[in-house]
mmCIF file of C-alpha atoms in Angstrom:
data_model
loop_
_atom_site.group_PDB
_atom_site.id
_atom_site.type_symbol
_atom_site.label_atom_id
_atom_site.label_comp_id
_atom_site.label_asym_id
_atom_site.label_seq_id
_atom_site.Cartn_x
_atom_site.Cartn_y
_atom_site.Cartn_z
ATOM 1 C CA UNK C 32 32.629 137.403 -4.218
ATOM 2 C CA UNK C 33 34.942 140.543 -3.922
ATOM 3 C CA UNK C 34 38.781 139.405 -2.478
ATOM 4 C CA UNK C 35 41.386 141.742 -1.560
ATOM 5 C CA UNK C 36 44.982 140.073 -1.090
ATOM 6 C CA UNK C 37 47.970 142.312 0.585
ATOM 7 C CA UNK C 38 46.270 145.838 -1.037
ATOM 8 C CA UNK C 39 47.968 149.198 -0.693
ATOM 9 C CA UNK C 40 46.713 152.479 -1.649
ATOM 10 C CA UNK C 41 48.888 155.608 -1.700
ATOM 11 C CA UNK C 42 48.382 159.453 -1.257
ATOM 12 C CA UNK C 43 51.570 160.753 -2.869
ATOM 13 C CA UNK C 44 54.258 158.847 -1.155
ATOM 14 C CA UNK C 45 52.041 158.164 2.243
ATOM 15 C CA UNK C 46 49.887 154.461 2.180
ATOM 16 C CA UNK C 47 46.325 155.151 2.956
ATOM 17 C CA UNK C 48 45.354 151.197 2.826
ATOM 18 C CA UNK C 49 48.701 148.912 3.271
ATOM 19 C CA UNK C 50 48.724 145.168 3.449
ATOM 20 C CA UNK C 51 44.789 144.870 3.560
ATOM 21 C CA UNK C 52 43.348 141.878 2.576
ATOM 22 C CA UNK C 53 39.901 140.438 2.897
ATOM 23 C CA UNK C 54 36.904 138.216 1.496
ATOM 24 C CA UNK C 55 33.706 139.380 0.889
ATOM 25 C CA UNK C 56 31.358 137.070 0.020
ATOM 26 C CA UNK C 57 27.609 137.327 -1.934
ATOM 27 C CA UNK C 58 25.003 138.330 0.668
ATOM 28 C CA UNK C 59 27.623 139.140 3.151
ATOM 29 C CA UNK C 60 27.212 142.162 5.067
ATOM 30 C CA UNK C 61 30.874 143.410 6.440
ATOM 31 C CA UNK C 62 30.814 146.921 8.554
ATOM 32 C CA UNK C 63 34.146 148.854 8.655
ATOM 33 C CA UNK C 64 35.214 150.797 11.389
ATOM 34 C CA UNK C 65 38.292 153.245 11.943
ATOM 35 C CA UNK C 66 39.428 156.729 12.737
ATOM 36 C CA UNK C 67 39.186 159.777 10.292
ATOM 37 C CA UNK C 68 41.824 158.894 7.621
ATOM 38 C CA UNK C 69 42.181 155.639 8.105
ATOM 39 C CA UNK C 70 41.088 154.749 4.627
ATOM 40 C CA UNK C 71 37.524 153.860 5.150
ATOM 41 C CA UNK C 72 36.601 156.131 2.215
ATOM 42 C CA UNK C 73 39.077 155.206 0.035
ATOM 43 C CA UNK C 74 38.092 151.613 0.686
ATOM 44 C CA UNK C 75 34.890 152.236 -0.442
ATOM 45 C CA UNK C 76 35.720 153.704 -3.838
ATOM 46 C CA UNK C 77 38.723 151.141 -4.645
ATOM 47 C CA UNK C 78 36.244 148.584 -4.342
ATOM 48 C CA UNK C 79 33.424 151.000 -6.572
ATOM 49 C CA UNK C 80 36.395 151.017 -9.291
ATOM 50 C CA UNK C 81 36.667 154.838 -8.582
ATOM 51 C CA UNK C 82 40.423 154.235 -7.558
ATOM 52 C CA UNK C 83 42.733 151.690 -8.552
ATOM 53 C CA UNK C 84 45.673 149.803 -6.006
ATOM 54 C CA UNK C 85 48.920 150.481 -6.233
ATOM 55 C CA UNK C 86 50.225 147.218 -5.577
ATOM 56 C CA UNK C 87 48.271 143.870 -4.236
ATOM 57 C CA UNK C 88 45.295 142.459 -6.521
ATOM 58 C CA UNK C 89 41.459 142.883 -6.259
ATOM 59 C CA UNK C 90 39.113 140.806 -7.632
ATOM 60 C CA UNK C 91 35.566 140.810 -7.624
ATOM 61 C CA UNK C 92 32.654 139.212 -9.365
ATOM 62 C CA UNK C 93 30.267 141.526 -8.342
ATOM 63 C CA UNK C 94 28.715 143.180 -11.490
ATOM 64 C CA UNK C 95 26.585 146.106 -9.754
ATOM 65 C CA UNK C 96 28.369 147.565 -7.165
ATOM 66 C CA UNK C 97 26.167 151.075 -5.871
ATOM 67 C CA UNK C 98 27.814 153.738 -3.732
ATOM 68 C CA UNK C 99 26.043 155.568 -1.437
ATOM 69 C CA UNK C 100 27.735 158.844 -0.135
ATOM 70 C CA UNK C 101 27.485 160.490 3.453
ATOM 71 C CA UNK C 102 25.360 163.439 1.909
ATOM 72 C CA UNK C 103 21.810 162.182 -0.318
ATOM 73 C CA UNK C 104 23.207 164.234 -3.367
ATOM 74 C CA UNK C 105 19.879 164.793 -4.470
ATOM 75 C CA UNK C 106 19.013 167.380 -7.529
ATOM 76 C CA UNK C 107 17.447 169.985 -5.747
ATOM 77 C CA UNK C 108 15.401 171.083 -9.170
ATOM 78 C CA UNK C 109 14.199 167.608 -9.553
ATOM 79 C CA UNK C 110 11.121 166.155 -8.045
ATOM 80 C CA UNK C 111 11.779 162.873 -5.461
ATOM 81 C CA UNK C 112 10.430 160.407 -7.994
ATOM 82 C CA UNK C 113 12.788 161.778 -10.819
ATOM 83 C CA UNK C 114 15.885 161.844 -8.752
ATOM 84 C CA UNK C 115 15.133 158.217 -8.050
ATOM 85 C CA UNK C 116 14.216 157.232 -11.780
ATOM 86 C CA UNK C 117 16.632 159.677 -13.559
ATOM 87 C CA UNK C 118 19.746 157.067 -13.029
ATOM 88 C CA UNK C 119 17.103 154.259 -14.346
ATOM 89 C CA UNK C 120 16.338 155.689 -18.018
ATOM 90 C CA UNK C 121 20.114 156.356 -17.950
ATOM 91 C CA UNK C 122 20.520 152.748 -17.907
ATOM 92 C CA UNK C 123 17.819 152.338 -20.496
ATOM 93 C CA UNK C 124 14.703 151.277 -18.795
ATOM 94 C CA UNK C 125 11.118 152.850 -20.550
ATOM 95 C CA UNK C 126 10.134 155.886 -19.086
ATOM 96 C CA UNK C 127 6.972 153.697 -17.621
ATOM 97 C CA UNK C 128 9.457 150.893 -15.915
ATOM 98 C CA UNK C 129 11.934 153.130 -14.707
ATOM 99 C CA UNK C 130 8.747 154.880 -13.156
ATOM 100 C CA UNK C 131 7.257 151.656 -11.603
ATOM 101 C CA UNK C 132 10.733 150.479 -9.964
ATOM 102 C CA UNK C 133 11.254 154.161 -8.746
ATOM 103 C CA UNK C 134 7.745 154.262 -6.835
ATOM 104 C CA UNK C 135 7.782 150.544 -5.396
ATOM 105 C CA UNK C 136 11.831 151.343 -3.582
ATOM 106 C CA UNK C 137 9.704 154.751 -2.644
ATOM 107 C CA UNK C 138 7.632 152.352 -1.144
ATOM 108 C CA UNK C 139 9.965 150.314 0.348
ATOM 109 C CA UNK C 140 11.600 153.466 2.379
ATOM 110 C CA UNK C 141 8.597 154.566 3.374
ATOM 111 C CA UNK C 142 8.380 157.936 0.692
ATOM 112 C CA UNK C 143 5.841 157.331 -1.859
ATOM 113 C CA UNK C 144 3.461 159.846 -0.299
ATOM 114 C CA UNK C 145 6.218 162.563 -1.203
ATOM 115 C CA UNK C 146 7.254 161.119 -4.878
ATOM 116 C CA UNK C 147 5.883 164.368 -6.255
ATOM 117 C CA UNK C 148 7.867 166.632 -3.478
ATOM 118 C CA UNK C 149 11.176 168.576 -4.073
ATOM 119 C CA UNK C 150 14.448 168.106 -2.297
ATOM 120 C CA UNK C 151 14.307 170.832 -0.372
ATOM 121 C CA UNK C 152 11.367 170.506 1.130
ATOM 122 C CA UNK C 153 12.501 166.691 2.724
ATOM 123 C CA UNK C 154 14.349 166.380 6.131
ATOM 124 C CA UNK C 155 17.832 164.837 6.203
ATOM 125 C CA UNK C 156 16.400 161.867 7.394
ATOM 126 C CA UNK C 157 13.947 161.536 4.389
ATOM 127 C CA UNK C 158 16.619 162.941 1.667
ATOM 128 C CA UNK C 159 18.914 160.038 3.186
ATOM 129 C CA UNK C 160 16.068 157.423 2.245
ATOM 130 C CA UNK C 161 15.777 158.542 -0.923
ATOM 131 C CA UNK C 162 18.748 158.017 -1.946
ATOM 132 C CA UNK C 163 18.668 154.454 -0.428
ATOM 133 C CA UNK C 164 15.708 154.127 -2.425
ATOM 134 C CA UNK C 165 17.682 155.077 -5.760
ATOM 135 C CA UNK C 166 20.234 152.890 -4.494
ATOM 136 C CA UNK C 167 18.185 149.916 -4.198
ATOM 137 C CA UNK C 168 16.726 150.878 -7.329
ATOM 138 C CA UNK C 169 19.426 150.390 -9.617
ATOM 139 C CA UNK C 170 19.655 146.787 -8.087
ATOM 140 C CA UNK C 171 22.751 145.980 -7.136
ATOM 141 C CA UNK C 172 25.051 143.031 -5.968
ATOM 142 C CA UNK C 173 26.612 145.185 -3.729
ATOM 143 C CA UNK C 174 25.653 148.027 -1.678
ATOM 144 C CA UNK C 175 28.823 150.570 -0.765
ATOM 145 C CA UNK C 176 27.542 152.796 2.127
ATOM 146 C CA UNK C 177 30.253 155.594 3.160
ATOM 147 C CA UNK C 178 28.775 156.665 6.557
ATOM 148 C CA UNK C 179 25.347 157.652 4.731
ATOM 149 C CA UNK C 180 23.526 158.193 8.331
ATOM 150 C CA UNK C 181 26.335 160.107 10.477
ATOM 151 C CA UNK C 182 24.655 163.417 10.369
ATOM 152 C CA UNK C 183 21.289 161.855 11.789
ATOM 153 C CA UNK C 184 20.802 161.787 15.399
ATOM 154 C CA UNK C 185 21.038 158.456 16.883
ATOM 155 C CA UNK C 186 17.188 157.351 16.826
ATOM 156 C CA UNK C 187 16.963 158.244 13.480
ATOM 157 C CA UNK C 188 20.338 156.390 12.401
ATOM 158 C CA UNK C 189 18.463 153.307 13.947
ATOM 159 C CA UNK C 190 15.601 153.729 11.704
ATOM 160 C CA UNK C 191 17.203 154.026 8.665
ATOM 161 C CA UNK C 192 19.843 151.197 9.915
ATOM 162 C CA UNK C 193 16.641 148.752 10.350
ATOM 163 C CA UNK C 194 15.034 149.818 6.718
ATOM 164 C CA UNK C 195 18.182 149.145 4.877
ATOM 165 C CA UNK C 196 18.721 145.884 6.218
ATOM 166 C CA UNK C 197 15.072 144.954 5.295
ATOM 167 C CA UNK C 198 15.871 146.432 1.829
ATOM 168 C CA UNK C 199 19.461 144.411 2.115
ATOM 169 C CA UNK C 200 17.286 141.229 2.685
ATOM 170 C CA UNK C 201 14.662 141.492 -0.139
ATOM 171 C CA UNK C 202 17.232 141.837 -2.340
ATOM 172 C CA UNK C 203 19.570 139.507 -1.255
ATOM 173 C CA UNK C 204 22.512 142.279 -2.171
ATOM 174 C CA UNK C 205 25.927 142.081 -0.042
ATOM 175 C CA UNK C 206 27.160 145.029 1.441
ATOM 176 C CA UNK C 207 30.239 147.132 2.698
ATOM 177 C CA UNK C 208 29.260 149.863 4.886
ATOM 178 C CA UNK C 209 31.499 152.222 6.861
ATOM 179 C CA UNK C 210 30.872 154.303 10.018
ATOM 180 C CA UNK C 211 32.375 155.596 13.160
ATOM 181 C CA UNK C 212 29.235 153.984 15.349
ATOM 182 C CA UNK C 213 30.046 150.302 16.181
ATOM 183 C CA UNK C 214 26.379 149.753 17.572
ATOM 184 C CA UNK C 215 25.216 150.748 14.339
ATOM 185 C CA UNK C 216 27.500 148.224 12.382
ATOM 186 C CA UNK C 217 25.865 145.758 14.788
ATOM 187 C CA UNK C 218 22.396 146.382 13.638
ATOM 188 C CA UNK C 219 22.991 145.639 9.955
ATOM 189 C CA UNK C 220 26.696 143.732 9.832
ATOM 190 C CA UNK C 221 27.669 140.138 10.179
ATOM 191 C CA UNK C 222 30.983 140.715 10.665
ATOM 192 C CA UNK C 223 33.455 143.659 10.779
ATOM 193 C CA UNK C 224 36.705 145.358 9.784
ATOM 194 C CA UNK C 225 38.594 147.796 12.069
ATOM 195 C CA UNK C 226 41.139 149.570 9.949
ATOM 196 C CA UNK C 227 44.201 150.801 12.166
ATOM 197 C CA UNK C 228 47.106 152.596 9.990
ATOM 198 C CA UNK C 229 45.771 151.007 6.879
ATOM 199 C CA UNK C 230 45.744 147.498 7.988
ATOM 200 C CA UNK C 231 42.405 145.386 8.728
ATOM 201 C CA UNK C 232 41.565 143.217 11.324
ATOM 202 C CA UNK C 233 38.543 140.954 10.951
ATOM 203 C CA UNK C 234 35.565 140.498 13.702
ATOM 204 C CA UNK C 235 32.965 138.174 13.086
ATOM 205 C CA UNK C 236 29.841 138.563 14.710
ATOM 206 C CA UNK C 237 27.519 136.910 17.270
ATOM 207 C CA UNK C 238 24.566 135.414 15.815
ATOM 208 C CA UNK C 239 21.828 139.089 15.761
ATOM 209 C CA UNK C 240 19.665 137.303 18.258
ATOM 210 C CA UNK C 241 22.693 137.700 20.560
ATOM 211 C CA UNK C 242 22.161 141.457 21.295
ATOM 212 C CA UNK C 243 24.787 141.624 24.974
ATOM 213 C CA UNK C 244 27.622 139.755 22.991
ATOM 214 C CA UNK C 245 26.717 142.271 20.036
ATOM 215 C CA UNK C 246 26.900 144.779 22.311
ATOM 216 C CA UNK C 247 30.088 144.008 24.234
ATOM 217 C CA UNK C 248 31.931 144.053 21.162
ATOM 218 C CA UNK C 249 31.023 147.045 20.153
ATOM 219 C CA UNK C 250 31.475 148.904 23.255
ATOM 220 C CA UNK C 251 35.302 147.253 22.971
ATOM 221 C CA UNK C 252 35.512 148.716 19.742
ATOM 222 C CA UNK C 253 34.455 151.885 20.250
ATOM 223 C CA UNK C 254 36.850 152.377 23.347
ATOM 224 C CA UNK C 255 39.626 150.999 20.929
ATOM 225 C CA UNK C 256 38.350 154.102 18.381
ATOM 226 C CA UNK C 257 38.539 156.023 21.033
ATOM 227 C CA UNK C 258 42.021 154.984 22.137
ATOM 228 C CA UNK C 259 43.591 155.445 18.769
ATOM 229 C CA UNK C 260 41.877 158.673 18.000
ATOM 230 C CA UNK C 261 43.708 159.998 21.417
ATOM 231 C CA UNK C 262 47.147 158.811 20.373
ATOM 232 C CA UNK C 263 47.013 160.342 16.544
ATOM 233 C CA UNK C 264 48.797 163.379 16.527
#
């Protein structure tokens, strides 16, 4: 379980996160949503350990939190299969297990016919499930996604929205995942997080079989997005 209890992060003298405080629990999956600089990011790496508060507490008994960033991050000199194993024999696995874990996630996203491929020879879409695949990989307790499918167009964000979760269930992993796209938080989240001026206020879900109260919510929090972005200066 990670808890957060009255946090506040600050940027020089301005807060970034102020008064935020929420449970997540294991196997939860919690979508954040906010404006550019609203702290999303910086949510994200507090809770990776990247960044510490400056006043409140944290606690969390997850042991294997993974972040995954908006851009793959891939070695471009590295084949697909070593940038997902390379991170495995770092954490000590053979060079034949971190091999066999590598190709079945490859599997799992849909790759392993391009394990031997570079980089640069992959479409966003594909470099994006790679590094889900590395993710997945390194088996964590908790999956940190920091808008990892913004640059995709919205069919493809789908996709890759629908494979995590399958990956998310397999696993059993909770996860924190922040985006601008409510509809996309729908397809993945059980409950979520607007963050407005650093604060947090909780949504929980409909049940995912419940696709137009899904829906309604999210089209009332995009318009609230939208509302907010307007009135920023």
């Amino acid at each position: 379980m990670l808890e957060l209890s009255h946090v506040q992060v600050l940027f020089g003298q301005k807060p970034v996160l102020q008064d935020l405080s929420f449970t997540l629990k294991a196997g939860q999956r919690l979508g954040v949503l906010g404006p550019s600089g609203e702290g999303k990011s910086t949510l994200l790496r507090l809770v990776a350990g990247l960044l510490k508060p400056d006043s409140g507490q944290l606690w969390s008994e997850f042991l294997h939190p993974v972040l995954v960033f908006q851009q793959p991050r891939l070695l471009p000199w590295r084949s697909v299969l070593d940038n997902v194993q390379i991170p495995l024999r770092a954490q000590g696995l053979s060079a034949a297990q971190a091999k066999e874990r590598a190709l079945y996630w490859l599997a799992q996203v849909e790759l392993a016919d391009v394990a031997q491929s570079w980089p640069g020879e992959l479409s966003g879409g594909m470099a994006q499930r790679v590094a889900l695949a590395r993710a997945f990989a390194l088996q964590p307790d908790l999956l940190l996604l920091d808008e990892p499918f913004s640059a995709l167009d919205p069919a493809l964000r789908n996709s890759l929205a629908q494979v995590c979760l399958r990956c998310l269930e397999e696993t059993g992993a909770a996860l924190l995942y922040v985006s601008h796209q409510p509809r996309e938080l729908m397809r993945v989240a059980d409950s979520c997080l607007l963050l407005q001026k650093g604060q947090g206020q909780l949504f929980e879900l409909a049940s995912p079989g419940d696709t137009a109260a899904r829906e309604q919510l999210a089209d009332s929090l995009y318009a609230q997005l939208l509302s907010q972005e307007a009135l920023t200066p």
